[in-house]
XYZ file of C-alpha atoms in Angstrom:
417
model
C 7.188 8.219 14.655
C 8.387 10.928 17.166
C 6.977 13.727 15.026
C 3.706 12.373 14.516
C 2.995 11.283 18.212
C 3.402 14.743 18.942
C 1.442 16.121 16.026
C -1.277 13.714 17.205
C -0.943 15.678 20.757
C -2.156 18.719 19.023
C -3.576 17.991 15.612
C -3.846 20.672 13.186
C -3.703 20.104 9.296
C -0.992 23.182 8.332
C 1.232 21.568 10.901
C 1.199 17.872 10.152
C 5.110 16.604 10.143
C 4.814 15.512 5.744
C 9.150 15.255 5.736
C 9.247 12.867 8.643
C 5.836 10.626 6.977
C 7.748 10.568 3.387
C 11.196 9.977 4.249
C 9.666 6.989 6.476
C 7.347 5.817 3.215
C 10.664 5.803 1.132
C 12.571 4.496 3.068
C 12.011 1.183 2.160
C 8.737 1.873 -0.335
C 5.053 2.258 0.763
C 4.347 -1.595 0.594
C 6.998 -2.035 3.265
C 5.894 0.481 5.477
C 5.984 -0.453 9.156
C 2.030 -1.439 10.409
C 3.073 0.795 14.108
C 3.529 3.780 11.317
C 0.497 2.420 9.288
C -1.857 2.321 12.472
C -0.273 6.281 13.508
C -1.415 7.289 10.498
C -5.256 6.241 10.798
C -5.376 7.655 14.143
C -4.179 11.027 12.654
C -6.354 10.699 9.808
C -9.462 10.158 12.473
C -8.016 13.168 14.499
C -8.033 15.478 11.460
C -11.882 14.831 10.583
C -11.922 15.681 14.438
C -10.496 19.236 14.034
C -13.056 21.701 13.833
C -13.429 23.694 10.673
C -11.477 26.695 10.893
C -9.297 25.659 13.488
C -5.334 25.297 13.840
C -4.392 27.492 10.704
C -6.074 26.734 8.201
C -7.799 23.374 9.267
C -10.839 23.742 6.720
C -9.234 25.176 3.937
C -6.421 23.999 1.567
C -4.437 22.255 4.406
C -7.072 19.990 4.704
C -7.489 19.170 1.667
C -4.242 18.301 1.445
C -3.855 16.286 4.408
C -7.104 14.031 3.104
C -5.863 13.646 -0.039
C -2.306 12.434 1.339
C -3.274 10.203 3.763
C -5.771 8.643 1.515
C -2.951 8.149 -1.028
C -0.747 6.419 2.154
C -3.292 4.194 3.316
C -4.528 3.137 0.539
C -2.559 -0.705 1.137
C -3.682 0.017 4.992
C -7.244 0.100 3.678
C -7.300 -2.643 1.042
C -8.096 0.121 -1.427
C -5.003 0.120 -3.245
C -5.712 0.944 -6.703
C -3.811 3.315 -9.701
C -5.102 6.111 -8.647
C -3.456 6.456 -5.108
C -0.771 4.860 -6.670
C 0.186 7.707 -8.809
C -1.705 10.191 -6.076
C -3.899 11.438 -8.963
C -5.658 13.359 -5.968
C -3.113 15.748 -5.026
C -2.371 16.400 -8.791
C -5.550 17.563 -9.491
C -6.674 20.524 -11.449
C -8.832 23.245 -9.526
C -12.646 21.532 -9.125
C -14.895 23.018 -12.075
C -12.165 24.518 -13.952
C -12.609 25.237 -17.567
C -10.273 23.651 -20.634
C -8.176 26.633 -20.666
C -7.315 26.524 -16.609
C -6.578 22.688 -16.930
C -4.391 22.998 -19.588
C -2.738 25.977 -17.997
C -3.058 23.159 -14.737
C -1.749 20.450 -17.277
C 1.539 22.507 -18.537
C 2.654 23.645 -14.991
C 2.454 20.224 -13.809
C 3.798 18.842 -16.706
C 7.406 20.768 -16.390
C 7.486 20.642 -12.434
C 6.948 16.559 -13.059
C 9.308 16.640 -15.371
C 11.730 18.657 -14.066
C 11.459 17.038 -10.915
C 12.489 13.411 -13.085
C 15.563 15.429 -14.207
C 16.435 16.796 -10.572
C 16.217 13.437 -9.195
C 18.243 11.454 -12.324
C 21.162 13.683 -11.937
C 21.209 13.903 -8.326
C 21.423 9.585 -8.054
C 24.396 9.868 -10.983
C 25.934 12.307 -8.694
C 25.607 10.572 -5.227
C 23.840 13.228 -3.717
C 20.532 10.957 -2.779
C 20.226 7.879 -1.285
C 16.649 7.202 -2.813
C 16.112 4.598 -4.655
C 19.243 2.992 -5.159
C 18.472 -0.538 -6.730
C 19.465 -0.622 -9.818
C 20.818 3.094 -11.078
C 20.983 3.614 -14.922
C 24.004 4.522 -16.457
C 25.059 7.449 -17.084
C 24.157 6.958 -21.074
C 20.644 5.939 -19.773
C 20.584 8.975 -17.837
C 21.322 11.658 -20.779
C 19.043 9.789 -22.981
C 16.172 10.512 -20.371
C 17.155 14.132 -20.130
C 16.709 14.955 -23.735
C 13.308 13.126 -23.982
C 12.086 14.560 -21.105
C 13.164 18.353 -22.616
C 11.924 17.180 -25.516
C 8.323 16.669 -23.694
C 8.672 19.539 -21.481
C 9.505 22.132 -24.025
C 6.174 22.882 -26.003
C 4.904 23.250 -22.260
C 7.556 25.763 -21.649
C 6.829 27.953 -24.297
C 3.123 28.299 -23.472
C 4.009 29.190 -20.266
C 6.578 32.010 -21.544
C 9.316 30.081 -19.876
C 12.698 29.111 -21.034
C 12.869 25.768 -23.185
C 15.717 24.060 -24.211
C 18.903 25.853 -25.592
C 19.884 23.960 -29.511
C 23.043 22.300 -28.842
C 23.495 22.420 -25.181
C 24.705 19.355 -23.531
C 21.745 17.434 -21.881
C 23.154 17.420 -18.075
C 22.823 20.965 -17.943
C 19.790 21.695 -19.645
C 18.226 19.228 -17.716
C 19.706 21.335 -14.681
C 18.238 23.972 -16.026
C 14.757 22.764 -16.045
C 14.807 21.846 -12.749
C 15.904 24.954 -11.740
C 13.060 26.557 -14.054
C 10.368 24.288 -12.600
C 11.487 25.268 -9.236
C 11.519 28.721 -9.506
C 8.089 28.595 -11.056
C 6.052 26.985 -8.094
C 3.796 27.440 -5.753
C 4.600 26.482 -2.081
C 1.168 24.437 -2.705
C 2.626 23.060 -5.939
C 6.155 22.216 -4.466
C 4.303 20.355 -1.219
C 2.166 18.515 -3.960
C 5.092 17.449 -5.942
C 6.947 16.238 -3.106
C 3.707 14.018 -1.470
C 3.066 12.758 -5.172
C 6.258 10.598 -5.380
C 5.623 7.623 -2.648
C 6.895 4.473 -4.545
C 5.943 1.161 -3.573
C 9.876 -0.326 -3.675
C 13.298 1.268 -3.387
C 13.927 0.304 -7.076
C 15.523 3.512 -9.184
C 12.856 3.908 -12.156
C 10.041 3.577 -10.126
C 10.462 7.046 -10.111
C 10.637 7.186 -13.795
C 7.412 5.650 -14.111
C 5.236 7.326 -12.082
C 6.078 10.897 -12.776
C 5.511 9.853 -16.856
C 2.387 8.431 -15.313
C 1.368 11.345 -13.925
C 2.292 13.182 -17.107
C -0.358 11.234 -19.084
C -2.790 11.384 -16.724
C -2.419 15.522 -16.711
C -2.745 15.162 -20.466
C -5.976 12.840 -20.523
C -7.365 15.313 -18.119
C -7.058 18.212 -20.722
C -8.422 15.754 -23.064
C -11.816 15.203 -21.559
C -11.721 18.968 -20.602
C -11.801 19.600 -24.593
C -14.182 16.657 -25.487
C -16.623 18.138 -23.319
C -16.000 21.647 -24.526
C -16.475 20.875 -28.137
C -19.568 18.948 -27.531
C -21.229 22.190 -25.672
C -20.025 24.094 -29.308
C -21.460 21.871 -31.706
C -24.682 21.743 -29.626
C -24.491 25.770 -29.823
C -24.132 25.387 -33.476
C -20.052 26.436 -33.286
C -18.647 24.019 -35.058
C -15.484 26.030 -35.918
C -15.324 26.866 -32.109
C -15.812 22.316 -31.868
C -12.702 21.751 -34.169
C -10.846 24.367 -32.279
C -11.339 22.524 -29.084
C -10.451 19.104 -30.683
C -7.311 20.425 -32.433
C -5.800 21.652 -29.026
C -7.219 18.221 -27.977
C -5.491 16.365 -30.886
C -2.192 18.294 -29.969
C -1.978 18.076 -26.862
C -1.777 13.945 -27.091
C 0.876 14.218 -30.230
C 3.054 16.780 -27.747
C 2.697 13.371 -25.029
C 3.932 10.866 -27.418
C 7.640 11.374 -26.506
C 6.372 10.314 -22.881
C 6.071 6.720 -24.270
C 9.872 7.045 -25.292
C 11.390 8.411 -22.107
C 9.281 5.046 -20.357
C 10.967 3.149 -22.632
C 14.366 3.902 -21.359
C 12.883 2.275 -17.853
C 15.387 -0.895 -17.175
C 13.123 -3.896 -18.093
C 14.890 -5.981 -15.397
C 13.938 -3.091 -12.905
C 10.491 -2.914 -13.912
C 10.242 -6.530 -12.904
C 11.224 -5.927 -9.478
C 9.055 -2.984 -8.690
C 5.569 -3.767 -10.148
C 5.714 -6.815 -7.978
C 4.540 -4.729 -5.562
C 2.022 -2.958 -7.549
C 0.130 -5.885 -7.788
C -3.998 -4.199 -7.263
C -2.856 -1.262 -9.357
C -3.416 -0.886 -13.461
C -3.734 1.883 -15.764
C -7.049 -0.243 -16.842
C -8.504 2.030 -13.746
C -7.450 5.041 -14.629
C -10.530 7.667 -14.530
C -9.191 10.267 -16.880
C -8.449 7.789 -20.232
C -11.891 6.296 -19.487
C -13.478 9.077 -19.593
C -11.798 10.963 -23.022
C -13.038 7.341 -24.568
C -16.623 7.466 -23.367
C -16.904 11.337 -24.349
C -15.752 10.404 -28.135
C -18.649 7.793 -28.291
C -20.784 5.332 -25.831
C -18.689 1.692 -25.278
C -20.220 -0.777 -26.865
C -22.248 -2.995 -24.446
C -20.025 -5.549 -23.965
C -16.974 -2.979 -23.171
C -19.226 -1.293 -20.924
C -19.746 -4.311 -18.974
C -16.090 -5.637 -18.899
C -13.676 -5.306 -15.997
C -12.385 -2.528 -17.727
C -15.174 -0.182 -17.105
C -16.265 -1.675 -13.999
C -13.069 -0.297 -12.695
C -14.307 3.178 -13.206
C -17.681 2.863 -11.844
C -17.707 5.903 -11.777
C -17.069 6.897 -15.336
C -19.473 3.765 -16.070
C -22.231 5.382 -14.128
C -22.051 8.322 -16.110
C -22.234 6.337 -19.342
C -25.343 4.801 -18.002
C -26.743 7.649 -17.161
C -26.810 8.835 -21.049
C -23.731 10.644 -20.969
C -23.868 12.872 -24.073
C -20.948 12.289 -26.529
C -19.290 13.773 -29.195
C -20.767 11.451 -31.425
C -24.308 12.289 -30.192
C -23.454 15.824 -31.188
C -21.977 15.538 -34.408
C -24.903 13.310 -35.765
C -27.071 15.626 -33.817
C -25.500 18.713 -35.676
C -25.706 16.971 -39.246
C -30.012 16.033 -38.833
C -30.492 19.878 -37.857
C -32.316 22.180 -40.398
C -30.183 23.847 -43.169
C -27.103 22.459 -41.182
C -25.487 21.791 -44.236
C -22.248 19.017 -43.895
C -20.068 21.044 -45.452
C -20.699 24.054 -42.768
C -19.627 20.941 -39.880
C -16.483 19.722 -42.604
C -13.856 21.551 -40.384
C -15.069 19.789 -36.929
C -15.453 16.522 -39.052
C -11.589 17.003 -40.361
C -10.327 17.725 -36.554
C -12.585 14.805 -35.241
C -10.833 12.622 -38.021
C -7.240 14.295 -36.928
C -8.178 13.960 -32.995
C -9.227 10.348 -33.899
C -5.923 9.680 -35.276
C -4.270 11.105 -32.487
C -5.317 8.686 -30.086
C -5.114 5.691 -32.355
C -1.557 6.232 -32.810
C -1.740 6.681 -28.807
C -3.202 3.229 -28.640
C -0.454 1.883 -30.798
C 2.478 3.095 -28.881
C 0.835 2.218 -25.677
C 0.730 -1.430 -27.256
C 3.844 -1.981 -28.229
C 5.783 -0.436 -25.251
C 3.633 -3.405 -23.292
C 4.884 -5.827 -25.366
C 8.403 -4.840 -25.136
C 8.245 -4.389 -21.200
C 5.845 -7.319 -20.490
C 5.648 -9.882 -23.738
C 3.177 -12.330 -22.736
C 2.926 -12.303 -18.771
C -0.444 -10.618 -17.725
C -1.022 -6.580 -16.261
C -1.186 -5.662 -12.617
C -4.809 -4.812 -11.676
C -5.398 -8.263 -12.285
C -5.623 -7.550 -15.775
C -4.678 -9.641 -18.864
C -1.748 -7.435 -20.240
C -0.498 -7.257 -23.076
C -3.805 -8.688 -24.785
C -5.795 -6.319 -23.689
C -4.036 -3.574 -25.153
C -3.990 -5.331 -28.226
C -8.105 -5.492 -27.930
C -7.979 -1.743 -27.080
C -6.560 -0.591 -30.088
C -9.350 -1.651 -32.315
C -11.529 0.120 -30.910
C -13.769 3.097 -32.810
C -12.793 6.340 -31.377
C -15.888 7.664 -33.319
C -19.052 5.904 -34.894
C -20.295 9.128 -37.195
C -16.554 9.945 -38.338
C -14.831 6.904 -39.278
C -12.901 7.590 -42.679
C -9.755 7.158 -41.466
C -7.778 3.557 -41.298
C -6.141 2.221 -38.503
C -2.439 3.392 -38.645
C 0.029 0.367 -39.739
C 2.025 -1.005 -36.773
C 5.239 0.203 -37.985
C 3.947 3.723 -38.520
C 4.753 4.281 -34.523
C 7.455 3.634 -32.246
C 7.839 3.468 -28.596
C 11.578 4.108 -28.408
């Protein structure tokens, strides 16, 4: 309270006291947060849009930016606003604005092994007593080396684009998972490091909440490549590059396989301390998240009554652009096929990776299903959602209308542990 009374003396975004505001959010979780720290926060977020541009440091630049997009993540139950996207401060985790698929996924691997190396940092440090965060309901130490492999296992095809060092064969878990930490440090940005650190305000004081929403994250950086690829390979097959299209949608297509393992390391989450946390989550559901949305309406336009369901008026957004006559990859593909001297067998390799892409994200669907069944059985989502069947709905779903040759994988062909 001290440190922001006297940052609101002499407000200036580069300087704004983040350590103090954090440690106070986890102390007890944001949806405990005192309303005197609540109400200090709104007058500092009216004091920054005060500061002229160009002022204290870097007051219209990057600081800024970063301020807004924290404090909007920290209000967000001050405003009534609360929703999954300040919940897992999608904002601050953003790739650069109007970057291309090839600086996201750059974007998407960095944050990817910083996230996930942060997950390790944090799961050895509680084993060890070195934190006091979160410390309802610590895993064992089993629980703990089980997360550590899965989240190497996730981290390494990252690693290796990145020309950084993966995994070691045979080395015991604990200290590869050091090591990644100690990787992903090394590797940042001060701007990445401050990100990482104002990314991680849970809602409770309950161990795997921390567990959750870096994996969160994680998917979300992957969905973001996604659409990045979606909307690449429809701009190639409406240039009449179809081999440059299937390129797109195999990076697309392996870039969700490599995020599978993500649904195993959130199945090592503590079902009893899942119960305790996302009481307080209550507002916030992956049903709103932006990115997914948006990968599904790029493959082909919901059907009408989709598009008119909670689940896309959650994105209005997204459902806007749908509206609007957002062109899909569908649209393209049948576009491609009706051209002159086209030929289907010239567009069989972006048919093939649209088929392989599809089944990608089917299998996706699947997993995502059956984790909610194991985590929630019958009892409905937060969001206000209906859980469990929902997800079920989801998975039926067409990813494409014009390239539907493949079945719908059998149950037991995934696995979310």
């Amino acid at each position: 309270m001290k440190a922001l009374n006297d940052w609101l003396a002499a407000p200036a975004p580069d300087r704004f006291p983040y350590a103090a505001v954090v440690a106070a959010y986890r102390e007890g979780g944001k949806h405990f947060v005192p309303a005197a720290l609540l109400d200090l926060l709104d007058r500092a977020r009216r004091a920054s849009a005060a500061v002229p541009a160009g002022s204290g440091g870097d007051g219209g630049g990057a600081a800024r930016e970063v301020l807004d997009r924290f404090l909007d993540t920290a209000l967000d139950k001050y405003d009534g606003r609360y929703d999954y996207p300040t919940y897992t401060a999608l904002s601050l985790l953003a790739p650069p604005s109007g970057a291309g698929p090839e600086e996201t996924r750059r974007h998407r691997d960095r944050l990817v092994v910083h996230l996930l190396g942060d997950l390790a940092r944090f799961e050895r440090a509680a084993l060890d007593g070195e934190t006091a965060l979160l410390p309802l309901l610590r895993p064992s130490p089993l629980l703990v080396g089980k997360r550590h492999r899965l989240a190497l296992r996730v981290a390494a095809p990252a690693l290796a684009r990145l020309g950084l060092p993966g995994p070691v064969p045979g080395e015991d878990p604990e200290r590869a998972a050091r090591r990644l930490w100690e990787t992903a440090d090394a590797s940042m940005t001060g701007r990445e490091r401050q990100v990482l650190e104002l990314s991680m305000l849970p809602v409770h004081v309950t161990h795997d909440e921390y567990l959750f929403l870096r994996v969160l994250q994680a998917f979300e950086a992957t969905f973001t490549v996604l659409a990045a690829d979606l909307r690449a390979a429809i701009e190639a097959l409406d240039a009449g590059r179809g081999a440059s299209a299937a390129e797109r949608l195999r990076h697309a297509a392996a870039a969700l396989t490599e995020s599978a393992p993500l649904f195993s390391l959130l199945a090592t989450m503590q079902a009893e301390a899942f119960r305790v946390f996302r009481e307080f989550t209550e507002g916030a559901s992956a049903i709103q998240s932006r990115s997914y949305k948006l990968v599904e309406s790029l493959c082909r336009t919901p059907d009408a009554e989709r598009l008119h369901s909670h689940a896309y008026r959650s994105v209005p957004e997204v459902r806007e652009r749908v509206l609007a006559g957002q062109r899909t990859l569908d649209d393209a593909y049948a576009d491609a096929l009706a051209r002159p001297r086209a030929g289907r067998g010239r567009l069989l390799p972006a048919a093939a990776a649209m088929e392989e892409f599809a089944s990608a994200l089917r299998r996706w669907r699947q997993t995502h299903y059956r984790l909610a069944v194991r985590m929630l059985g019958s009892r409905t989502g937060t969001g206000y959602t209906e859980g469990t069947p929902y997800l079920g709905e989801v998975r039926k779903i067409p990813v494409f209308d014009s390239v539907r040759h493949g079945a719908q994988e059998p149950e037991e062909a995934t696995s979310a542990a």
